[in-house]
mmCIF file with all atom_site columns, C-alpha atoms in Angstrom:
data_model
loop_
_atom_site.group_PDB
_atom_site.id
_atom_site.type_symbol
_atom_site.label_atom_id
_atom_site.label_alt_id
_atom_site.label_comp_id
_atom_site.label_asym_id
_atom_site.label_entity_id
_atom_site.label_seq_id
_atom_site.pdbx_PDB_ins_code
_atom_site.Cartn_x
_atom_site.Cartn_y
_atom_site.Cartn_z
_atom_site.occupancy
_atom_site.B_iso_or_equiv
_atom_site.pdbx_formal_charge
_atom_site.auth_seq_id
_atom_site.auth_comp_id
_atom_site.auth_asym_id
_atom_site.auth_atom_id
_atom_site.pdbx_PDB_model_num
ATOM 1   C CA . UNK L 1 1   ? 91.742  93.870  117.811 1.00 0.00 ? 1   UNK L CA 1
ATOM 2   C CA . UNK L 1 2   ? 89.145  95.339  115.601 1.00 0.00 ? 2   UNK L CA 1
ATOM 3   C CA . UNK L 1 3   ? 86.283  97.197  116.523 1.00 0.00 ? 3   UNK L CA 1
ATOM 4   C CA . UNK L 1 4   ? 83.351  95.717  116.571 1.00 0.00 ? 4   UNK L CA 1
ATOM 5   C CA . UNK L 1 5   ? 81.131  96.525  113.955 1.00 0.00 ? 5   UNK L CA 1
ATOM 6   C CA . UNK L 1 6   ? 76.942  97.399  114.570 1.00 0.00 ? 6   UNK L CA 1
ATOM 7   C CA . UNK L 1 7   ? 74.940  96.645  111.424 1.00 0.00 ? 7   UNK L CA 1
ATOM 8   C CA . UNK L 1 8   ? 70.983  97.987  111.040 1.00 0.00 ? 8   UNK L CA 1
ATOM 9   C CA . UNK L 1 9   ? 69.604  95.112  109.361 1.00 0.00 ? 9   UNK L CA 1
ATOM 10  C CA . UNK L 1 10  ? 70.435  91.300  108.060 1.00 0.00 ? 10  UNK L CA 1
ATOM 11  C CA . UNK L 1 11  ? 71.362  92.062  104.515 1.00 0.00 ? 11  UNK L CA 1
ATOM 12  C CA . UNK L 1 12  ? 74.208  95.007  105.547 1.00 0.00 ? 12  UNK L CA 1
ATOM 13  C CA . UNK L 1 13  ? 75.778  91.896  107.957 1.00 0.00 ? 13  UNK L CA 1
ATOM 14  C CA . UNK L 1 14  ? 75.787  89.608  105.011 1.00 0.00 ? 14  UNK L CA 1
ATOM 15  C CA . UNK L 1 15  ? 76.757  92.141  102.391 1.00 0.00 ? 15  UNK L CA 1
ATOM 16  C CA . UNK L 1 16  ? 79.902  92.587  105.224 1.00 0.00 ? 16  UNK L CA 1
ATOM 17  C CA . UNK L 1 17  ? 80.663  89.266  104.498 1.00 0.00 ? 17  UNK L CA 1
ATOM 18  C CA . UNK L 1 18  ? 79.953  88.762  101.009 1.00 0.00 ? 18  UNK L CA 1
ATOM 19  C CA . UNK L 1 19  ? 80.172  91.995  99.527  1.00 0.00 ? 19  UNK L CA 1
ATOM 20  C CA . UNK L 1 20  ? 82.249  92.678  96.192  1.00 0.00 ? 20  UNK L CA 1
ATOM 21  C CA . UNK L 1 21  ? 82.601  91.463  92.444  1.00 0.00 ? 21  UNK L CA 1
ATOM 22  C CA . UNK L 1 22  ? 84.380  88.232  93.512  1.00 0.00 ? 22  UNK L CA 1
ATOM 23  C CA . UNK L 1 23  ? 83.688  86.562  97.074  1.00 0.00 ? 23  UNK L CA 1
ATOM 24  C CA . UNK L 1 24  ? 80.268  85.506  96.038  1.00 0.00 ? 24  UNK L CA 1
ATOM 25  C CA . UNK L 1 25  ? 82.296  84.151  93.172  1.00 0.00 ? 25  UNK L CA 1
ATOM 26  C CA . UNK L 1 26  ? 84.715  82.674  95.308  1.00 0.00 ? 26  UNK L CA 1
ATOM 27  C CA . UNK L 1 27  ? 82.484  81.224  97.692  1.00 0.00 ? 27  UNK L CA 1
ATOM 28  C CA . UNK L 1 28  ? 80.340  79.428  94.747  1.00 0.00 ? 28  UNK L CA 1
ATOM 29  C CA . UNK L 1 29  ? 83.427  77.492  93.382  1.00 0.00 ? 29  UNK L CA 1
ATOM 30  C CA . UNK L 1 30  ? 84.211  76.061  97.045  1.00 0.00 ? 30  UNK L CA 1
ATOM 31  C CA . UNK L 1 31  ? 80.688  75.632  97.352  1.00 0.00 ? 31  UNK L CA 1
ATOM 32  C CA . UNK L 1 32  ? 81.085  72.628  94.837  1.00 0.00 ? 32  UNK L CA 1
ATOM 33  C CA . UNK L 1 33  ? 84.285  71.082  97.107  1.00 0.00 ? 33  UNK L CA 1
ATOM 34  C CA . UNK L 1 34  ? 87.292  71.996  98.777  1.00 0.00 ? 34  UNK L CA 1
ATOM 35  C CA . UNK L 1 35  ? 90.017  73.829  95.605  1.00 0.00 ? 35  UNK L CA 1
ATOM 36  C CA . UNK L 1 36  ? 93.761  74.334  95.401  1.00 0.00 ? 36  UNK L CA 1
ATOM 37  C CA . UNK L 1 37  ? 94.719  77.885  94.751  1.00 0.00 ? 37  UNK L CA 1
ATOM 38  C CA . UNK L 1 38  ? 95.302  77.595  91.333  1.00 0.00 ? 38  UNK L CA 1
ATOM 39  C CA . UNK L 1 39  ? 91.879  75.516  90.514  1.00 0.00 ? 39  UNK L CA 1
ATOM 40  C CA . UNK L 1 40  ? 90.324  78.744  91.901  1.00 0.00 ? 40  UNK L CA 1
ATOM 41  C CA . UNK L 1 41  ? 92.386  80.972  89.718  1.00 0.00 ? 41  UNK L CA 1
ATOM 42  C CA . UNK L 1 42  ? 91.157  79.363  86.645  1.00 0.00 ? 42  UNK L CA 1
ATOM 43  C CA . UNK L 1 43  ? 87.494  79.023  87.508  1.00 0.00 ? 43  UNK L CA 1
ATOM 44  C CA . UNK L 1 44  ? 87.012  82.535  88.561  1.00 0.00 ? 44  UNK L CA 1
ATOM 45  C CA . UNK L 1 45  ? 87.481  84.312  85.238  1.00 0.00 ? 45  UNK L CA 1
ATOM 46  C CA . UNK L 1 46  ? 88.587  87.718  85.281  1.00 0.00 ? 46  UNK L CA 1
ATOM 47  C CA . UNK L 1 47  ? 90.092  87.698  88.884  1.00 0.00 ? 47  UNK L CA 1
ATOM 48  C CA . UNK L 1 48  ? 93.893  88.582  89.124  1.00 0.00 ? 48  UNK L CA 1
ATOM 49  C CA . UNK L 1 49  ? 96.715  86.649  91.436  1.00 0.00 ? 49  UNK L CA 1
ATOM 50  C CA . UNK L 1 50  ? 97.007  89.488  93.915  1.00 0.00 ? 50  UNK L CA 1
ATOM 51  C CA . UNK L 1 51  ? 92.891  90.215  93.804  1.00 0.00 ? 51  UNK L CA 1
ATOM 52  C CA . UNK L 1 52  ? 91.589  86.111  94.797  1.00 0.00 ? 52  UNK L CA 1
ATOM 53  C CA . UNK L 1 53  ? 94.663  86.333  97.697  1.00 0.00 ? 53  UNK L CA 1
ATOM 54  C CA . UNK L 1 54  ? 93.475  89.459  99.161  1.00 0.00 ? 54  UNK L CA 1
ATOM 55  C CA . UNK L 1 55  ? 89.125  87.640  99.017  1.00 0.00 ? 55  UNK L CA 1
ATOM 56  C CA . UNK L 1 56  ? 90.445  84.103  100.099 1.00 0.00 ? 56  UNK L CA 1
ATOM 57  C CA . UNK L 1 57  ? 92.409  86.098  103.508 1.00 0.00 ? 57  UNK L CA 1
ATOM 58  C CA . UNK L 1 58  ? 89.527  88.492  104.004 1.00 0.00 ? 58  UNK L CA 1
ATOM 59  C CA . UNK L 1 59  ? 87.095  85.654  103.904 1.00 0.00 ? 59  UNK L CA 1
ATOM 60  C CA . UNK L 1 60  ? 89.288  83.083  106.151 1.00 0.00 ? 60  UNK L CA 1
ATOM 61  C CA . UNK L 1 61  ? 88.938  86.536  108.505 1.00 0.00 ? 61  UNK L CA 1
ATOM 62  C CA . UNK L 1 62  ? 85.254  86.096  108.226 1.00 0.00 ? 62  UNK L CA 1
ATOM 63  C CA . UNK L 1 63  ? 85.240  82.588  109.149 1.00 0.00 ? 63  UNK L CA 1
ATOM 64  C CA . UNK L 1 64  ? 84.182  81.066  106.036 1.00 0.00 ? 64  UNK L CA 1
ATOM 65  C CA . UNK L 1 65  ? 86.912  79.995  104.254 1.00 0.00 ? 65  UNK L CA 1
ATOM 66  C CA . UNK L 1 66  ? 89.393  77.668  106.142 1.00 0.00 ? 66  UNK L CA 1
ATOM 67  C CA . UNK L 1 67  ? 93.218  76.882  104.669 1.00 0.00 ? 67  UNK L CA 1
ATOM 68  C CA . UNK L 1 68  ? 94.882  74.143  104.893 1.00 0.00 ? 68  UNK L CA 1
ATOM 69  C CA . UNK L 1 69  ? 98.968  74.333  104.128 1.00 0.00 ? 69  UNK L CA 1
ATOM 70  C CA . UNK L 1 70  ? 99.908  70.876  103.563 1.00 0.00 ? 70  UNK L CA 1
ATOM 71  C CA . UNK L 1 71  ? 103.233 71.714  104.263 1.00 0.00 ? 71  UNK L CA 1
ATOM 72  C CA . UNK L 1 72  ? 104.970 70.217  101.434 1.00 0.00 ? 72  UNK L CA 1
ATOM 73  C CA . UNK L 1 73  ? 107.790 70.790  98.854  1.00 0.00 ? 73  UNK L CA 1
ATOM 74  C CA . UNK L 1 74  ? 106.094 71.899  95.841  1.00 0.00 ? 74  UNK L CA 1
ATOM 75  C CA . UNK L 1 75  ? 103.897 73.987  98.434  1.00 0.00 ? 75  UNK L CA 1
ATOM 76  C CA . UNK L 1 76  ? 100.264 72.944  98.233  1.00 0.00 ? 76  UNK L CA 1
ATOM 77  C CA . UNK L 1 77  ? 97.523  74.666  100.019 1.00 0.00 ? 77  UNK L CA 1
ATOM 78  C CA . UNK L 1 78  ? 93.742  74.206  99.774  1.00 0.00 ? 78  UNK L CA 1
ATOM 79  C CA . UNK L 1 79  ? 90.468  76.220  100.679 1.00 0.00 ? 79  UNK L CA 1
ATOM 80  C CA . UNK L 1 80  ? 86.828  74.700  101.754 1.00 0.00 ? 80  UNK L CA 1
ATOM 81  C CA . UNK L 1 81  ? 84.045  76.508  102.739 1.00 0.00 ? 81  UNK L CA 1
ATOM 82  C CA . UNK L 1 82  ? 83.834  76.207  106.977 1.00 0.00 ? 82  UNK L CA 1
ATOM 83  C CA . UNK L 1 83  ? 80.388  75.048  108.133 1.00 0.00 ? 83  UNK L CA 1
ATOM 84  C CA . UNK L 1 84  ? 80.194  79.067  108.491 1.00 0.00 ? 84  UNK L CA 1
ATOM 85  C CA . UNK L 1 85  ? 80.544  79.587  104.597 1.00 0.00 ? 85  UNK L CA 1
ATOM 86  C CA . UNK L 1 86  ? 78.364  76.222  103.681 1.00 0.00 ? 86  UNK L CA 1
ATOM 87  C CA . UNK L 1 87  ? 75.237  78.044  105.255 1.00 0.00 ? 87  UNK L CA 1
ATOM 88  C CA . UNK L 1 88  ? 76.012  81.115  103.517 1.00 0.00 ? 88  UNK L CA 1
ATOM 89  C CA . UNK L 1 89  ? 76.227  79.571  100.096 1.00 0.00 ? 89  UNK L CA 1
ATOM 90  C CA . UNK L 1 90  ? 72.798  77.811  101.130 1.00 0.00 ? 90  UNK L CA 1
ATOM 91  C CA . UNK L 1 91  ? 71.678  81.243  101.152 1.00 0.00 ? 91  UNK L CA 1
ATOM 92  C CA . UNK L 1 92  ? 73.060  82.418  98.015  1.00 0.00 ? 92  UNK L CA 1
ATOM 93  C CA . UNK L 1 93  ? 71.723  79.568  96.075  1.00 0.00 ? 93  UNK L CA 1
ATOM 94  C CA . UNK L 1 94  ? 68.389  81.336  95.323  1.00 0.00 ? 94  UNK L CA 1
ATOM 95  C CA . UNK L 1 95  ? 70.161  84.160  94.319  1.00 0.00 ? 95  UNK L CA 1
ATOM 96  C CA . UNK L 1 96  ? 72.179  82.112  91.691  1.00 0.00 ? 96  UNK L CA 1
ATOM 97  C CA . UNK L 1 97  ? 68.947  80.283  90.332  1.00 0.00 ? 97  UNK L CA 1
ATOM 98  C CA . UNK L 1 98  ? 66.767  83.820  89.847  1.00 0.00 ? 98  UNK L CA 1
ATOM 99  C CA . UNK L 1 99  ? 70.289  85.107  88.050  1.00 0.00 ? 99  UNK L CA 1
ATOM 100 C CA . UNK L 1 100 ? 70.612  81.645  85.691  1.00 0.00 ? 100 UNK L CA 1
ATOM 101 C CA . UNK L 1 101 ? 66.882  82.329  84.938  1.00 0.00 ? 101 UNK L CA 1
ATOM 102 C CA . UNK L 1 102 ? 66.690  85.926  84.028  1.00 0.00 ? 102 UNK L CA 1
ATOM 103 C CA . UNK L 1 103 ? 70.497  85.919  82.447  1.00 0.00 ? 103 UNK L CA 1
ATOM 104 C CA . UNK L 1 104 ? 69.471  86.495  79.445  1.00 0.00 ? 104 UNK L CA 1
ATOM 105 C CA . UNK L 1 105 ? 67.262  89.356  80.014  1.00 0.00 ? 105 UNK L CA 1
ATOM 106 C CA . UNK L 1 106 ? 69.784  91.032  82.267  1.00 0.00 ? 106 UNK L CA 1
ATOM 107 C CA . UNK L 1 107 ? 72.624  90.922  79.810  1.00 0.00 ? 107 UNK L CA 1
ATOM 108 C CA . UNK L 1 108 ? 70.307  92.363  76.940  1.00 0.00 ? 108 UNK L CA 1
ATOM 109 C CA . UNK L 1 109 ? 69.082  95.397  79.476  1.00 0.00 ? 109 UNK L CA 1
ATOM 110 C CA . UNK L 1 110 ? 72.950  96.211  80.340  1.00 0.00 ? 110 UNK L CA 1
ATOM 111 C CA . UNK L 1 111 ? 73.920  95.905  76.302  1.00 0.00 ? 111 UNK L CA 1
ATOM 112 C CA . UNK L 1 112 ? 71.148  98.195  75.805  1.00 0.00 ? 112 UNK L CA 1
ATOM 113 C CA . UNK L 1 113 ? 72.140  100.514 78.462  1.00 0.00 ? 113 UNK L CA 1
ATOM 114 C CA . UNK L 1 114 ? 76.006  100.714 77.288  1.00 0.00 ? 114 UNK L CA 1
ATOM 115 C CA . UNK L 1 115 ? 74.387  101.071 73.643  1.00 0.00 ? 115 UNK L CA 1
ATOM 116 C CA . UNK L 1 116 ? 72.565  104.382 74.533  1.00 0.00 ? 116 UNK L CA 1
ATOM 117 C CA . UNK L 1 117 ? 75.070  105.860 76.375  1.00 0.00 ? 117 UNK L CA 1
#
């Protein structure tokens, strides 16, 4: 059993959960309905095989992705969001709509940045 883990504020318990390049990622894509692995694969660009396996198990551990093994020959498995991971995507929605708005500005500051360096 693990230990169990004391956080000083809100934000570290949710960055727990949701911290990383990808799970927010992740989590958006089921977000929109429940995916097969290989739907997930192709809409999270840039993720490898071995990297959305290791997010999709750590965040079934979290208890907000749930797996379903339909037990059939070709093997088909699908991830949703529990209710869990629906109210945590409720939460990131604001932080999607303030990155949508200022994408633009934040790609030109980091191409600046890489630019001077």
């Amino acid at each position: 059993m693990k230990p169990r883990m004391s956080y000083g504020c809100g934000l570290e318990a949710a960055l727990a959960v949701v911290g990383g390049k990808w799970k927010p990622v992740v989590l958006w894509r089921l977000a929109e309905g429940p995916r097969r692995f290989g739907e997930l694969r192709r809409l999270v660009t840039g993720i490898s095989e071995k990297m959305l396996i290791q997010q999709l198990r750590e965040m079934e551990a979290d208890g907000i992705v749930d797996r379903r093994d339909f037990h059939e020959i070709p093997p088909r498995v699908e991830y949703s969001l529990t209710e869990f991971g629906v109210s945590l995507s409720v939460a990131l929605k604001p932080l999607c709509d303030w990155g949508r708005d200022h994408m633009e500005r934040i790609a030109a500051a980091r191409t600046n940045s890489v630019e001077s360096n």
